[in-house]
C-alpha cells in the first residue's frame, strides 16, 4: 500500500509541475521580452516576437491566447503523467527481475 501512495504522490506532483512549467516558461519569456523592449532600438523587434508568441498561443486556443496556453499546459501535464507512470512500471519490472 505504501508503494501505491508513493506512486500517487509522485503522479500528482508530476502533473502539477508539468502543468505549471509551460506557464512559467511562456510568462518568463514574455516578461523578458518586455524588459528588453525598454532598450532603445529593440522595441520593434521585441514587439514583433511577442506578437508572434501570442499568435502561436491563439492558434491552440481557438483565438484566445490564454486558452491556448492552458491547452499546451494540459498537454504537457498529460505527457508528464504518462512518463511518470512508465517510470513507475519500469521500476516495478526491474525490481522484480533483480
mmCIF file with all atom_site columns, C-alpha atoms in Angstrom:
data_model
loop_
_atom_site.group_PDB
_atom_site.id
_atom_site.type_symbol
_atom_site.label_atom_id
_atom_site.label_alt_id
_atom_site.label_comp_id
_atom_site.label_asym_id
_atom_site.label_entity_id
_atom_site.label_seq_id
_atom_site.pdbx_PDB_ins_code
_atom_site.Cartn_x
_atom_site.Cartn_y
_atom_site.Cartn_z
_atom_site.occupancy
_atom_site.B_iso_or_equiv
_atom_site.pdbx_formal_charge
_atom_site.auth_seq_id
_atom_site.auth_comp_id
_atom_site.auth_asym_id
_atom_site.auth_atom_id
_atom_site.pdbx_PDB_model_num
ATOM 1  C CA . UNK A 1 1  ? 0.000  0.000  0.000   1.00 0.00 ? 1  UNK A CA 1
ATOM 2  C CA . UNK A 1 2  ? 2.903  2.341  0.693   1.00 0.00 ? 2  UNK A CA 1
ATOM 3  C CA . UNK A 1 3  ? 4.197  1.914  -2.850  1.00 0.00 ? 3  UNK A CA 1
ATOM 4  C CA . UNK A 1 4  ? 0.797  2.877  -4.256  1.00 0.00 ? 4  UNK A CA 1
ATOM 5  C CA . UNK A 1 5  ? 0.619  6.010  -2.101  1.00 0.00 ? 5  UNK A CA 1
ATOM 6  C CA . UNK A 1 6  ? 4.159  6.948  -3.155  1.00 0.00 ? 6  UNK A CA 1
ATOM 7  C CA . UNK A 1 7  ? 3.137  6.434  -6.777  1.00 0.00 ? 7  UNK A CA 1
ATOM 8  C CA . UNK A 1 8  ? 0.074  8.665  -6.368  1.00 0.00 ? 8  UNK A CA 1
ATOM 9  C CA . UNK A 1 9  ? 2.127  11.364 -4.657  1.00 0.00 ? 9  UNK A CA 1
ATOM 10 C CA . UNK A 1 10 ? 4.706  11.249 -7.435  1.00 0.00 ? 10 UNK A CA 1
ATOM 11 C CA . UNK A 1 11 ? 1.983  11.307 -10.084 1.00 0.00 ? 11 UNK A CA 1
ATOM 12 C CA . UNK A 1 12 ? 0.202  14.313 -8.581  1.00 0.00 ? 12 UNK A CA 1
ATOM 13 C CA . UNK A 1 13 ? 3.445  16.264 -8.210  1.00 0.00 ? 13 UNK A CA 1
ATOM 14 C CA . UNK A 1 14 ? 4.418  15.426 -11.779 1.00 0.00 ? 14 UNK A CA 1
ATOM 15 C CA . UNK A 1 15 ? 1.047  16.574 -13.079 1.00 0.00 ? 15 UNK A CA 1
ATOM 16 C CA . UNK A 1 16 ? 1.245  19.856 -11.162 1.00 0.00 ? 16 UNK A CA 1
ATOM 17 C CA . UNK A 1 17 ? 4.823  20.662 -12.162 1.00 0.00 ? 17 UNK A CA 1
ATOM 18 C CA . UNK A 1 18 ? 4.230  19.653 -15.776 1.00 0.00 ? 18 UNK A CA 1
ATOM 19 C CA . UNK A 1 19 ? 1.219  21.968 -15.890 1.00 0.00 ? 19 UNK A CA 1
ATOM 20 C CA . UNK A 1 20 ? 2.967  24.948 -14.310 1.00 0.00 ? 20 UNK A CA 1
ATOM 21 C CA . UNK A 1 21 ? 6.256  24.693 -16.248 1.00 0.00 ? 21 UNK A CA 1
ATOM 22 C CA . UNK A 1 22 ? 4.934  25.902 -19.643 1.00 0.00 ? 22 UNK A CA 1
ATOM 23 C CA . UNK A 1 23 ? 3.071  28.755 -17.947 1.00 0.00 ? 23 UNK A CA 1
ATOM 24 C CA . UNK A 1 24 ? 6.267  29.929 -16.242 1.00 0.00 ? 24 UNK A CA 1
ATOM 25 C CA . UNK A 1 25 ? 8.283  29.414 -19.427 1.00 0.00 ? 25 UNK A CA 1
ATOM 26 C CA . UNK A 1 26 ? 5.954  31.457 -21.651 1.00 0.00 ? 26 UNK A CA 1
ATOM 27 C CA . UNK A 1 27 ? 5.334  34.069 -18.953 1.00 0.00 ? 27 UNK A CA 1
ATOM 28 C CA . UNK A 1 28 ? 9.034  34.417 -18.276 1.00 0.00 ? 28 UNK A CA 1
ATOM 29 C CA . UNK A 1 29 ? 9.743  34.752 -21.983 1.00 0.00 ? 29 UNK A CA 1
ATOM 30 C CA . UNK A 1 30 ? 7.147  37.482 -22.399 1.00 0.00 ? 30 UNK A CA 1
ATOM 31 C CA . UNK A 1 31 ? 8.447  39.254 -19.280 1.00 0.00 ? 31 UNK A CA 1
ATOM 32 C CA . UNK A 1 32 ? 11.995 39.061 -20.620 1.00 0.00 ? 32 UNK A CA 1
ATOM 33 C CA . UNK A 1 33 ? 10.854 40.486 -23.948 1.00 0.00 ? 33 UNK A CA 1
ATOM 34 C CA . UNK A 1 34 ? 9.089  43.355 -22.230 1.00 0.00 ? 34 UNK A CA 1
ATOM 35 C CA . UNK A 1 35 ? 12.227 44.162 -20.225 1.00 0.00 ? 35 UNK A CA 1
ATOM 36 C CA . UNK A 1 36 ? 14.460 44.004 -23.296 1.00 0.00 ? 36 UNK A CA 1
ATOM 37 C CA . UNK A 1 37 ? 11.941 46.169 -25.167 1.00 0.00 ? 37 UNK A CA 1
ATOM 38 C CA . UNK A 1 38 ? 12.745 49.109 -22.906 1.00 0.00 ? 38 UNK A CA 1
ATOM 39 C CA . UNK A 1 39 ? 16.151 49.494 -24.571 1.00 0.00 ? 39 UNK A CA 1
ATOM 40 C CA . UNK A 1 40 ? 16.198 51.949 -27.466 1.00 0.00 ? 40 UNK A CA 1
ATOM 41 C CA . UNK A 1 41 ? 16.151 50.329 -30.882 1.00 0.00 ? 41 UNK A CA 1
ATOM 42 C CA . UNK A 1 42 ? 14.901 46.956 -29.682 1.00 0.00 ? 42 UNK A CA 1
ATOM 43 C CA . UNK A 1 43 ? 11.264 47.882 -29.117 1.00 0.00 ? 43 UNK A CA 1
ATOM 44 C CA . UNK A 1 44 ? 10.069 46.924 -32.615 1.00 0.00 ? 44 UNK A CA 1
ATOM 45 C CA . UNK A 1 45 ? 11.893 43.601 -32.537 1.00 0.00 ? 45 UNK A CA 1
ATOM 46 C CA . UNK A 1 46 ? 10.592 42.562 -29.127 1.00 0.00 ? 46 UNK A CA 1
ATOM 47 C CA . UNK A 1 47 ? 7.036  43.622 -30.028 1.00 0.00 ? 47 UNK A CA 1
ATOM 48 C CA . UNK A 1 48 ? 7.210  41.503 -33.180 1.00 0.00 ? 48 UNK A CA 1
ATOM 49 C CA . UNK A 1 49 ? 8.451  38.466 -31.252 1.00 0.00 ? 49 UNK A CA 1
ATOM 50 C CA . UNK A 1 50 ? 5.828  38.901 -28.525 1.00 0.00 ? 50 UNK A CA 1
ATOM 51 C CA . UNK A 1 51 ? 3.095  39.257 -31.146 1.00 0.00 ? 51 UNK A CA 1
ATOM 52 C CA . UNK A 1 52 ? 4.165  36.001 -32.796 1.00 0.00 ? 52 UNK A CA 1
ATOM 53 C CA . UNK A 1 53 ? 4.161  34.195 -29.447 1.00 0.00 ? 53 UNK A CA 1
ATOM 54 C CA . UNK A 1 54 ? 0.642  35.469 -28.765 1.00 0.00 ? 54 UNK A CA 1
ATOM 55 C CA . UNK A 1 55 ? -0.470 34.368 -32.255 1.00 0.00 ? 55 UNK A CA 1
ATOM 56 C CA . UNK A 1 56 ? 1.067  30.935 -31.674 1.00 0.00 ? 56 UNK A CA 1
ATOM 57 C CA . UNK A 1 57 ? -0.837 30.560 -28.407 1.00 0.00 ? 57 UNK A CA 1
ATOM 58 C CA . UNK A 1 58 ? -4.039 31.804 -30.047 1.00 0.00 ? 58 UNK A CA 1
ATOM 59 C CA . UNK A 1 59 ? -3.708 29.044 -32.640 1.00 0.00 ? 59 UNK A CA 1
ATOM 60 C CA . UNK A 1 60 ? -4.066 26.396 -29.952 1.00 0.00 ? 60 UNK A CA 1
ATOM 61 C CA . UNK A 1 61 ? -6.779 28.297 -28.096 1.00 0.00 ? 61 UNK A CA 1
ATOM 62 C CA . UNK A 1 62 ? -9.221 28.916 -30.965 1.00 0.00 ? 62 UNK A CA 1
ATOM 63 C CA . UNK A 1 63 ? -8.331 32.591 -30.997 1.00 0.00 ? 63 UNK A CA 1
ATOM 64 C CA . UNK A 1 64 ? -7.738 33.081 -27.268 1.00 0.00 ? 64 UNK A CA 1
ATOM 65 C CA . UNK A 1 65 ? -4.037 33.091 -26.245 1.00 0.00 ? 65 UNK A CA 1
ATOM 66 C CA . UNK A 1 66 ? -4.767 32.282 -22.603 1.00 0.00 ? 66 UNK A CA 1
ATOM 67 C CA . UNK A 1 67 ? -6.853 29.268 -23.592 1.00 0.00 ? 67 UNK A CA 1
ATOM 68 C CA . UNK A 1 68 ? -4.017 28.172 -25.884 1.00 0.00 ? 68 UNK A CA 1
ATOM 69 C CA . UNK A 1 69 ? -1.575 28.390 -23.004 1.00 0.00 ? 69 UNK A CA 1
ATOM 70 C CA . UNK A 1 70 ? -3.869 26.201 -20.905 1.00 0.00 ? 70 UNK A CA 1
ATOM 71 C CA . UNK A 1 71 ? -4.200 23.674 -23.736 1.00 0.00 ? 71 UNK A CA 1
ATOM 72 C CA . UNK A 1 72 ? -0.426 23.439 -24.039 1.00 0.00 ? 72 UNK A CA 1
ATOM 73 C CA . UNK A 1 73 ? -0.093 23.153 -20.249 1.00 0.00 ? 73 UNK A CA 1
ATOM 74 C CA . UNK A 1 74 ? -2.704 20.399 -20.074 1.00 0.00 ? 74 UNK A CA 1
ATOM 75 C CA . UNK A 1 75 ? -0.940 18.524 -22.859 1.00 0.00 ? 75 UNK A CA 1
ATOM 76 C CA . UNK A 1 76 ? 2.398  18.781 -21.063 1.00 0.00 ? 76 UNK A CA 1
ATOM 77 C CA . UNK A 1 77 ? 0.713  17.622 -17.873 1.00 0.00 ? 77 UNK A CA 1
ATOM 78 C CA . UNK A 1 78 ? -0.762 14.600 -19.631 1.00 0.00 ? 78 UNK A CA 1
ATOM 79 C CA . UNK A 1 79 ? 2.585  13.663 -21.187 1.00 0.00 ? 79 UNK A CA 1
ATOM 80 C CA . UNK A 1 80 ? 4.313  14.104 -17.825 1.00 0.00 ? 80 UNK A CA 1
ATOM 81 C CA . UNK A 1 81 ? 1.807  11.783 -16.153 1.00 0.00 ? 81 UNK A CA 1
ATOM 82 C CA . UNK A 1 82 ? 2.325  9.165  -18.876 1.00 0.00 ? 82 UNK A CA 1
ATOM 83 C CA . UNK A 1 83 ? 6.071  9.391  -18.417 1.00 0.00 ? 83 UNK A CA 1
ATOM 84 C CA . UNK A 1 84 ? 5.786  9.084  -14.634 1.00 0.00 ? 84 UNK A CA 1
ATOM 85 C CA . UNK A 1 85 ? 3.515  6.054  -14.999 1.00 0.00 ? 85 UNK A CA 1
ATOM 86 C CA . UNK A 1 86 ? 6.004  4.452  -17.377 1.00 0.00 ? 86 UNK A CA 1
ATOM 87 C CA . UNK A 1 87 ? 8.880  5.074  -14.969 1.00 0.00 ? 87 UNK A CA 1
ATOM 88 C CA . UNK A 1 88 ? 6.879  3.521  -12.123 1.00 0.00 ? 88 UNK A CA 1
ATOM 89 C CA . UNK A 1 89 ? 6.055  0.481  -14.265 1.00 0.00 ? 89 UNK A CA 1
ATOM 90 C CA . UNK A 1 90 ? 9.676  0.128  -15.348 1.00 0.00 ? 90 UNK A CA 1
ATOM 91 C CA . UNK A 1 91 ? 10.850 0.396  -11.740 1.00 0.00 ? 91 UNK A CA 1
ATOM 92 C CA . UNK A 1 92 ? 8.469  -2.404 -10.733 1.00 0.00 ? 92 UNK A CA 1
ATOM 93 C CA . UNK A 1 93 ? 9.720  -4.658 -13.550 1.00 0.00 ? 93 UNK A CA 1
ATOM 94 C CA . UNK A 1 94 ? 13.374 -4.042 -12.717 1.00 0.00 ? 94 UNK A CA 1
ATOM 95 C CA . UNK A 1 95 ? 12.734 -4.591 -9.009  1.00 0.00 ? 95 UNK A CA 1
ATOM 96 C CA . UNK A 1 96 ? 11.066 -7.952 -9.668  1.00 0.00 ? 96 UNK A CA 1
ATOM 97 C CA . UNK A 1 97 ? 13.832 -9.113 -12.029 1.00 0.00 ? 97 UNK A CA 1
ATOM 98 C CA . UNK A 1 98 ? 16.693 -8.415 -9.620  1.00 0.00 ? 98 UNK A CA 1
#
